[in-house]
XYZ file of C-alpha atoms in Angstrom:
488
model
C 0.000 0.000 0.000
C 2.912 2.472 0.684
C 3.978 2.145 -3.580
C 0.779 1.938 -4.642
C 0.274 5.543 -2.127
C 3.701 6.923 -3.219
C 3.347 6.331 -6.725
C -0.530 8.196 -6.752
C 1.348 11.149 -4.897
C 3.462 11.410 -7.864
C 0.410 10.567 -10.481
C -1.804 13.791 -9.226
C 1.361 15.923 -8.773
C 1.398 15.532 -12.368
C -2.429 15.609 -13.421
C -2.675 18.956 -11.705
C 0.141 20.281 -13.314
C -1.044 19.735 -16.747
C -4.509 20.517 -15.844
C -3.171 24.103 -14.948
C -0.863 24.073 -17.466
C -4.017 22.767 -20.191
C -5.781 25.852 -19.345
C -2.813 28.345 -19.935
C -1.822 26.650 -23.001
C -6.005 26.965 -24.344
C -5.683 30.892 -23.493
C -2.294 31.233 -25.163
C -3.618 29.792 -28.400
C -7.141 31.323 -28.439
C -7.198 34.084 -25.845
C -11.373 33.020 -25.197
C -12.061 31.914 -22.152
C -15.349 30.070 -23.693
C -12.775 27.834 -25.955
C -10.972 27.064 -22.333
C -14.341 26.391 -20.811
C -14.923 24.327 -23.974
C -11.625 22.000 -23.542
C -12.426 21.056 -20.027
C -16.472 19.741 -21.105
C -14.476 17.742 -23.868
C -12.630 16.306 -21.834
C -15.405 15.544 -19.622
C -18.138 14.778 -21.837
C -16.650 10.663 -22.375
C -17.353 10.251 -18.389
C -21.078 11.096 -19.409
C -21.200 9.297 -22.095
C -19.004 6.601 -21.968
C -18.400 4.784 -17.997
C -21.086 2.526 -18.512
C -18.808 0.542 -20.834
C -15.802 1.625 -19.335
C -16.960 0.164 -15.577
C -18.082 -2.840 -17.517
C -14.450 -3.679 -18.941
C -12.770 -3.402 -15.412
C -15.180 -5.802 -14.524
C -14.726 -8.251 -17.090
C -10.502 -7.350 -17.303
C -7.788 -8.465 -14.898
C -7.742 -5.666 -12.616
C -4.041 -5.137 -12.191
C -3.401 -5.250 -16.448
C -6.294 -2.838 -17.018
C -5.166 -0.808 -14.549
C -1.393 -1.199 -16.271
C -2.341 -0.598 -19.666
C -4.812 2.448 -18.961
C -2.059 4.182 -17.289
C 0.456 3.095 -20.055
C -1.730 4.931 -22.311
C -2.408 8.194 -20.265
C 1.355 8.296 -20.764
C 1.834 8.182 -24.738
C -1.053 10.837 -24.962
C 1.029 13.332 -22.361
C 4.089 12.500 -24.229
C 2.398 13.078 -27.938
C 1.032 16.519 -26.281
C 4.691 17.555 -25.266
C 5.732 16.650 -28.448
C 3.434 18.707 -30.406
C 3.775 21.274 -27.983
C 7.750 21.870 -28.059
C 7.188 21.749 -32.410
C 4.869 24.206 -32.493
C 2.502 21.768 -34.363
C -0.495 21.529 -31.570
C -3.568 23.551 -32.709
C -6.890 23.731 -30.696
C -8.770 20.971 -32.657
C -5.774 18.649 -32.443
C -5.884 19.501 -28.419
C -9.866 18.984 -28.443
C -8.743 15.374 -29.876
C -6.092 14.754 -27.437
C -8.847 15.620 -24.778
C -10.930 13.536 -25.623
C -8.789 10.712 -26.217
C -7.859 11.541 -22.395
C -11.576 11.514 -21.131
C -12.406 7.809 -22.840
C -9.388 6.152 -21.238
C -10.089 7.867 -18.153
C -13.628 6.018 -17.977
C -11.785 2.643 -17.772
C -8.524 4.109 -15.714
C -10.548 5.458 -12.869
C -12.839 2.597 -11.611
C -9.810 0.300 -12.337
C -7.838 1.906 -9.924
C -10.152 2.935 -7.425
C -10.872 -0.976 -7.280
C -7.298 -1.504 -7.088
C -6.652 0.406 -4.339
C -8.972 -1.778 -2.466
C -7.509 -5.172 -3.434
C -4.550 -4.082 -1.464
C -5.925 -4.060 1.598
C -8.558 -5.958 3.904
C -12.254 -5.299 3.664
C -12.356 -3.559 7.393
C -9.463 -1.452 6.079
C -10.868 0.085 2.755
C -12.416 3.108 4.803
C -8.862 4.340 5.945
C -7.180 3.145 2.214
C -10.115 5.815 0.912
C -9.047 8.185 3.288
C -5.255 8.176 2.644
C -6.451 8.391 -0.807
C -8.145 11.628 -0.559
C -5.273 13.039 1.121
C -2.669 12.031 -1.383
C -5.300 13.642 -4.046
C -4.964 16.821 -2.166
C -1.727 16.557 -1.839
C -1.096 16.018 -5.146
C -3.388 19.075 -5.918
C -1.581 21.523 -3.944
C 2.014 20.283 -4.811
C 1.249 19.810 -8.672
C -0.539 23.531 -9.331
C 2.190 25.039 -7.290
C 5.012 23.149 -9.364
C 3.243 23.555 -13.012
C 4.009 27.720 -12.243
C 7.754 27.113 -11.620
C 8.214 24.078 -14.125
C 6.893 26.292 -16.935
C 8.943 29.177 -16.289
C 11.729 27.634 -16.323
C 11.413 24.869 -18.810
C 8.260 25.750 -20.879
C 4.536 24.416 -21.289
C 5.801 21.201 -22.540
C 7.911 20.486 -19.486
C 4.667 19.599 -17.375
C 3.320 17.038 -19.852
C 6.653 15.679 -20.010
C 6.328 15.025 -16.169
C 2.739 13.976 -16.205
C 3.399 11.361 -18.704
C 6.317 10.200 -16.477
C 4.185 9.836 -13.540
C 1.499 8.000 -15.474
C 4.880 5.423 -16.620
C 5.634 5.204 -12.582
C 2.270 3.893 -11.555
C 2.473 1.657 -14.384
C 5.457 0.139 -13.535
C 4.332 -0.109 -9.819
C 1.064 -1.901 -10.381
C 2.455 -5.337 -11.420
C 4.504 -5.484 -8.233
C 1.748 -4.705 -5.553
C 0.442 -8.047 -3.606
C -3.488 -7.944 -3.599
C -4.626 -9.256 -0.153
C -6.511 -12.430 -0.631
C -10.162 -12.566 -1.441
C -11.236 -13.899 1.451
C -10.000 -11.717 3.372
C -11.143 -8.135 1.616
C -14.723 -9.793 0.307
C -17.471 -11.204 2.711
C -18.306 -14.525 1.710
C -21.503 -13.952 -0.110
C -24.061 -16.472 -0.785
C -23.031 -15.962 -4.415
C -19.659 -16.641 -4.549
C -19.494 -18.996 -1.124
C -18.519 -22.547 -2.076
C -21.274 -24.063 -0.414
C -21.516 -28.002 -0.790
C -25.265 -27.786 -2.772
C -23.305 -25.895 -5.229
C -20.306 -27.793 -5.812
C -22.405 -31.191 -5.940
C -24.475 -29.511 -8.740
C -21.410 -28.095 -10.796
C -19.874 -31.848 -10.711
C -23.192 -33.637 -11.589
C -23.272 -30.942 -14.647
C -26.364 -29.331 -13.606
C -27.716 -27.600 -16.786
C -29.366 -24.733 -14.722
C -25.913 -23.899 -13.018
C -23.882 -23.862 -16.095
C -26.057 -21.686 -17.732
C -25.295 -19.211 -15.869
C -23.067 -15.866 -16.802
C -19.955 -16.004 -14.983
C -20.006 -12.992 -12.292
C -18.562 -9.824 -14.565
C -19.325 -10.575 -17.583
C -22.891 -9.234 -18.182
C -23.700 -6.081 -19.678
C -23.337 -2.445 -18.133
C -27.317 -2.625 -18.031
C -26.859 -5.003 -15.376
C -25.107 -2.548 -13.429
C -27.813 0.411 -14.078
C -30.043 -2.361 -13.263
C -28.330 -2.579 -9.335
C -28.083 0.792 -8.913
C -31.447 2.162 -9.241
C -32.528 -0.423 -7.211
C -30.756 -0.064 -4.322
C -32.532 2.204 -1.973
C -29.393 3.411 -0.355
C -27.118 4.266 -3.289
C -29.850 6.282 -4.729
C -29.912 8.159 -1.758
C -26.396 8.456 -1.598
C -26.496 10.091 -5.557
C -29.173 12.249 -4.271
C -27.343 13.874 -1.564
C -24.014 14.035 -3.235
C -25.153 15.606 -6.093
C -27.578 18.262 -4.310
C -24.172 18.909 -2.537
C -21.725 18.993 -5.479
C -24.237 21.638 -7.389
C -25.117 23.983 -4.157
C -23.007 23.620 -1.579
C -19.255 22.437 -3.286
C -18.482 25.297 -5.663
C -16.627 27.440 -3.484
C -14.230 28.349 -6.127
C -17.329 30.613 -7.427
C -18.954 30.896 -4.289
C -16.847 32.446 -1.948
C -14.603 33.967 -4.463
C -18.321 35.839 -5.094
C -18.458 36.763 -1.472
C -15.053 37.851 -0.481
C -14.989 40.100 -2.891
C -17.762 41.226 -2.976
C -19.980 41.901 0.100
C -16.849 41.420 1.832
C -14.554 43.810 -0.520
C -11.723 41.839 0.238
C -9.103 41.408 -2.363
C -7.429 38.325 -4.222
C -4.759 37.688 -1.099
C -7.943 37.035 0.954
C -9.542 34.637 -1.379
C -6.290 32.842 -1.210
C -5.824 32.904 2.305
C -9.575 30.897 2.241
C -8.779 28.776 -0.331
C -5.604 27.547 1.532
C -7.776 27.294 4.486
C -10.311 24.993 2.285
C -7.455 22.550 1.521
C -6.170 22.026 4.606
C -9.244 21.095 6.012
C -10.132 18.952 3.663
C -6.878 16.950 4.459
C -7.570 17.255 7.781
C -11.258 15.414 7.009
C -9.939 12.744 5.096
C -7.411 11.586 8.008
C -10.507 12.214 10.690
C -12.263 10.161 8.125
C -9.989 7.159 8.240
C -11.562 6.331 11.948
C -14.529 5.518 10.138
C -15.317 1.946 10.433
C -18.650 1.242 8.890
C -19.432 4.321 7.162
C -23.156 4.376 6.316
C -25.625 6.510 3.626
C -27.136 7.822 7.430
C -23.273 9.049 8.396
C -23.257 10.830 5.208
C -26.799 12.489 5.211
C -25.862 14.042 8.260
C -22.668 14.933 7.695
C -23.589 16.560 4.620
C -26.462 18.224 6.273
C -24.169 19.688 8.578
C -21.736 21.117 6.144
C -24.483 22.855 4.203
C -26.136 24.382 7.929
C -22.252 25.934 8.250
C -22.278 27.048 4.143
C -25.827 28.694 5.483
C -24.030 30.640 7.979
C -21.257 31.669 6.410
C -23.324 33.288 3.946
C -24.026 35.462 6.849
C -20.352 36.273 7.980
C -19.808 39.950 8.471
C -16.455 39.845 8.269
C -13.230 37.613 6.906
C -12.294 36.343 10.075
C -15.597 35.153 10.779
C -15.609 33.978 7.483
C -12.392 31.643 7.768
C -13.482 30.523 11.460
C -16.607 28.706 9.563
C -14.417 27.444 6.631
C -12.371 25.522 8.187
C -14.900 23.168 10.084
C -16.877 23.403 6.915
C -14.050 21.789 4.971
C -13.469 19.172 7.418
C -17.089 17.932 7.862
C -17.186 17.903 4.006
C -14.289 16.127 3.569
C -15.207 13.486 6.188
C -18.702 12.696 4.193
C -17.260 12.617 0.999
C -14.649 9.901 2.374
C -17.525 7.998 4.081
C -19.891 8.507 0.837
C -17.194 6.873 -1.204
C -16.440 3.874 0.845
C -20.073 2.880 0.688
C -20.338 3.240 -2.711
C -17.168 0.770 -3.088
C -18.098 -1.844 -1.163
C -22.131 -1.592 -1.156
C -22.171 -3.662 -4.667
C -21.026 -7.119 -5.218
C -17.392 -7.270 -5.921
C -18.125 -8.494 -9.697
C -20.561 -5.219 -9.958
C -18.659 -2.766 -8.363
C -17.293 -1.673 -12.239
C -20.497 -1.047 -13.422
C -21.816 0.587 -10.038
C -18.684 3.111 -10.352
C -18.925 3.944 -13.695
C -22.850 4.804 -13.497
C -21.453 6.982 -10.641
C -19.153 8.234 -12.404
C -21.634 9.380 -15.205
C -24.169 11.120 -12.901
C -21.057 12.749 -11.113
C -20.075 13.751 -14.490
C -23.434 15.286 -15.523
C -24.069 17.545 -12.163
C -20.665 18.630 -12.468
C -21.530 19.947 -16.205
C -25.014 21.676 -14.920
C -24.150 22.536 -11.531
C -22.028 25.801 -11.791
C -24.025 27.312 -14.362
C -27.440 27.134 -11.998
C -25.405 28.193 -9.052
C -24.374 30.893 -11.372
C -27.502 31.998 -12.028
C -28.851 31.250 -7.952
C -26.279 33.840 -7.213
C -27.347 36.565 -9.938
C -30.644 36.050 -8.798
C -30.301 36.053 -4.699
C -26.455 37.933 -4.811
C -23.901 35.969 -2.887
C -24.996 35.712 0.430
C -28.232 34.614 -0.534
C -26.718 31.862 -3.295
C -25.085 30.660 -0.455
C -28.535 30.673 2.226
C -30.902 29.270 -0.375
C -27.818 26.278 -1.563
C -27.796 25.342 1.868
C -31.166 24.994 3.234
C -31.412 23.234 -0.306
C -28.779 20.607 0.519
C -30.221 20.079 4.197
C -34.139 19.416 2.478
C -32.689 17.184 -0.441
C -30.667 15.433 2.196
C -33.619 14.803 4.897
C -35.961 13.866 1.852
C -33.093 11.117 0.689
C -32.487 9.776 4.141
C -35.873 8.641 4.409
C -36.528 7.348 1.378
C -33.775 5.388 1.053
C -34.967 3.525 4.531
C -38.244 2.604 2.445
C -39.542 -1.197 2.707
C -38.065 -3.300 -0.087
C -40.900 -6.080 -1.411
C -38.821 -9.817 -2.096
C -40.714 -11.892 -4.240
C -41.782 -15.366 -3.519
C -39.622 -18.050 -3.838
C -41.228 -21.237 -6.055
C -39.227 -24.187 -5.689
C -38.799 -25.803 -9.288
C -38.904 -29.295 -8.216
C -41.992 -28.910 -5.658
C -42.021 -29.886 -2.605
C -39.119 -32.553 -2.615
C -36.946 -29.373 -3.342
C -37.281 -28.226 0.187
C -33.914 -29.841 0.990
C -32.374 -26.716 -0.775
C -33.708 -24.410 1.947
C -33.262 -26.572 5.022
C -32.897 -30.193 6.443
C -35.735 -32.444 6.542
C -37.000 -31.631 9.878
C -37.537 -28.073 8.458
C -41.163 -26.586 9.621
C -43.416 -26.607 6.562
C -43.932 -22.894 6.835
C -40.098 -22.054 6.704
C -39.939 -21.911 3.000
C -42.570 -18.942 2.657
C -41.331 -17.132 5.431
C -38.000 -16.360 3.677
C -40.037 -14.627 0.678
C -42.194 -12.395 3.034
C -41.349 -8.636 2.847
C -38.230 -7.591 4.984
C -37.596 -3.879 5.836
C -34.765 -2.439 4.762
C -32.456 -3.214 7.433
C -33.219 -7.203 6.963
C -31.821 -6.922 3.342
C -28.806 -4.536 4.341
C -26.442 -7.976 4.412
C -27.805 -8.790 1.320
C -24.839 -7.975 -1.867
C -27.623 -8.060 -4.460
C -30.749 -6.187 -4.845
C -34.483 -7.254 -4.506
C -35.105 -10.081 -6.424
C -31.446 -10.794 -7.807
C -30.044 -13.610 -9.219
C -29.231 -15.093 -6.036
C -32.351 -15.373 -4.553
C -33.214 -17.183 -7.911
C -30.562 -19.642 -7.806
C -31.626 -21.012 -4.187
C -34.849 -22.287 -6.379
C -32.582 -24.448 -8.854
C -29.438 -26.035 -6.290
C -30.893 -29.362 -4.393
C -28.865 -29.508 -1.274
C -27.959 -32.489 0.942
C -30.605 -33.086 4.016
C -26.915 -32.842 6.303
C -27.147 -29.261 4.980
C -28.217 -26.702 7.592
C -30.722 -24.052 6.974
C -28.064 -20.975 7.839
C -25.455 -22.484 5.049
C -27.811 -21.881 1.614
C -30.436 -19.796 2.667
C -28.425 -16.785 4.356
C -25.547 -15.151 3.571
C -23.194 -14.616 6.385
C -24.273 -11.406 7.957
C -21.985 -8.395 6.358
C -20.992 -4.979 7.816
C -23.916 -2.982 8.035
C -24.240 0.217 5.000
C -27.087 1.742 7.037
């Protein structure tokens, strides 16, 4: 975990400096600021359009390779952007291209190593692997825009893609060295992939209705869509992050709006609250890493209280007041967007979790296109004290509203034995009460099905129907999964 860490220091260190270095070179060619604006969507627009497919090939590749060859390929298109650079050949629609071509292999790079990150360390571990994470990403943020300033005045624009593209080579020659913890060790033993005996008897007898089933990973990205709007609590989760990412997270606008405005404080104060922002959003993600069991209710409330603080400092009369709020503001922040992502990586089924990122990934994509324009317009409409009130109370209304849906009742379907009543020995032992069977496929509240790594009516609760098991078998080792960390 240390590599993997180091080597992601040194991977956003570059990112960020060609990022800032992206924009310069767009304004240096063009001088619009729309045609910079422009760049950044295109570069965006293939995790809209695009992560579907991309989450579905990390679930169907070898994780470690995909992640490899992703990387790889980030790489050659920094290098072919220097090159073009330092020749003076690179116009704006060849650097609309190279965007682009960034932005698809980006759909398949992220989830891949996200995911990674995870296989290196055991399941009651992942919260604190996120949270180092998010601190090596701000790390990386504040190192890498500070260094693209100095690389490029000393050694030109090129310089920085030159060093992004040899930070993308480092993680790639770092992957094929980490040691994954075992499975059984960072996945709960599902009723899915659990070697139970029914199961094994019925793949050596050749059962037809086993073996015609799609190994895990290699359906369709519908399948993931599928699982994710049908799970209560990553709905909710979607919900409140991305109330919070268009109201409440755009403080680069926000209190940029504020300081110098109602404030009429100058660029040196903006900066001394952006610095103030960063820290405390470091400072989150290692408060974060305490976090055991982070749940959708951790993050509702978390988020809820980061958006009463965003409330009041809409209020602040004066700077200081102004950076006294920030600073818890960017902590609680940070600390529910840590917890919100270790649910969403290891809610799903590990042979789903692919598909579930990269539908994240497109509806993160999509309010991070539409959400500073609206809070653009919020603020013209209610000035910037009031863009910040009205975002708020928003995020705290969304959030309540999400909360309890998501703790809604989810209705199981019956279970029909295919083989009648004989077939009761795949539920239970003979001495089973009659009424055991039906009980299983009664409505359970939310809570009941929290263990559960499918949703309602998945193909696990199916293939209890078709698997005879021995009469030895007891009840507890078909019909229920081991119980799993709670999400809720």
């Amino acid at each position: 975990m240390r590599w993997w860490s180091a080597a992601n220091l040194v991977s956003n260190v570059g990112t960020w400096m060609q990022l800032t270095v992206q924009n310069l070179l767009v304004l240096q060619l063009t001088g619009s600021a729309a045609t910079t604006g422009l760049s950044l969507a295109v570069q965006a627009a293939p995790g809209l359009l695009l992560s579907l497919v991309g989450g579905s090939l990390v679930d169907s590749w070898p994780r470690k390779l995909t992640a490899s060859v992703s990387q790889a390929l980030l790489g050659l298109v920094a290098f072919s952007t220097a090159a073009f650079v330092a020749f003076g050949m690179l116009t704006v629609p060849l650097l609309m291209v190279l965007a682009a071509v960034t932005g698809s292999i980006a759909t398949v790079d992220n989830p891949a190593c996200s995911l990674l990150g995870n296989d290196l360390v055991k399941r009651k571990d992942v919260p604190s692997a996120i949270a180092l994470g998010s601190v090596v990403h701000s790390a990386g943020r504040l190192l890498g825009t500070a260094a693209a300033g100095a690389t490029v005045a000393w050694f030109g624009m090129a310089s920085a893609y030159v060093v992004n593209g040899l930070s993308f080579l480092a993680v790639a020659g770092v992957i094929p060295f980490l040691k994954l913890v075992p499975k059984e060790e960072r996945e709960p033993q599902t009723a899915r992939e659990r070697p139970a005996p029914a199961r094994a008897a019925a793949s050596a007898s050749g059962s037809a209705s086993v073996g015609s089933k799609r190994a895990p990973g290699r359906g369709g990205s519908r399948e993931g869509l599928a699982y994710f709007v049908r799970n209560p609590r990553l709905v909710a989760l979607a919900s409140i992050t991305g109330i919070s990412a268009i109201f409440g997270r755009n403080y680069q606008l926000t209190l940029a709006v504020l300081v110098t405005g109602p404030l009429a404080a100058g660029a040196g104060s903006f900066s001394t609250v952006s610095t103030v922002l960063a820290v405390g959003g470091m400072v989150g993600a290692v408060i974060a890493g305490c976090l055991r069991k982070p749940s959708v209710r951790h993050v509702a409330l978390l988020a809820a209280a980061g958006a009463l603080l965003q409330a009041v400092a809409g209020l602040s009369p004066s700077l200081v007041f102004l950076i006294l709020l920030v600073a818890p503001m960017a902590v609680v922040e940070s600390v529910s967007d840590t917890a919100g992502t270790t649910v969403l990586q290891t809610e799903p089924p590990s042979h789903l979790r692919g598909r579930v990122l990269g539908v994240w990934r497109s509806a993160s994509t999509g309010w991070g296109l539409i959400g500073p324009p609206l809070l653009g317009l919020l603020m013209e409409t209610a000035g910037a004290r009031g863009g910040l009130i009205v975002g708020g109370l928003a995020i705290v209304v969304v959030t309540a509203a999400a909360q309890l849906a998501q703790q809604r009742r989810v209705r199981l379907p019956r279970l029909r034995p295919a083989y009648g009543t004989a077939n009761r020995a795949a539920y239970g032992t003979a001495t089973e009460p009659a009424g055991a069977v039906a009980a299983q496929a009664e409505p359970e509240p939310v809570g009941a099905v929290a263990a559960r790594t499918e949703p309602a009516g998945g193909p696990s609760l199916q293939k209890l129907q078709v698997v005879p098991a021995p009469r030895t078998v007891p009840t507890a080792a078909v019909a229920a999964p081991e119980p799993e960390p709670a999400t809720v």
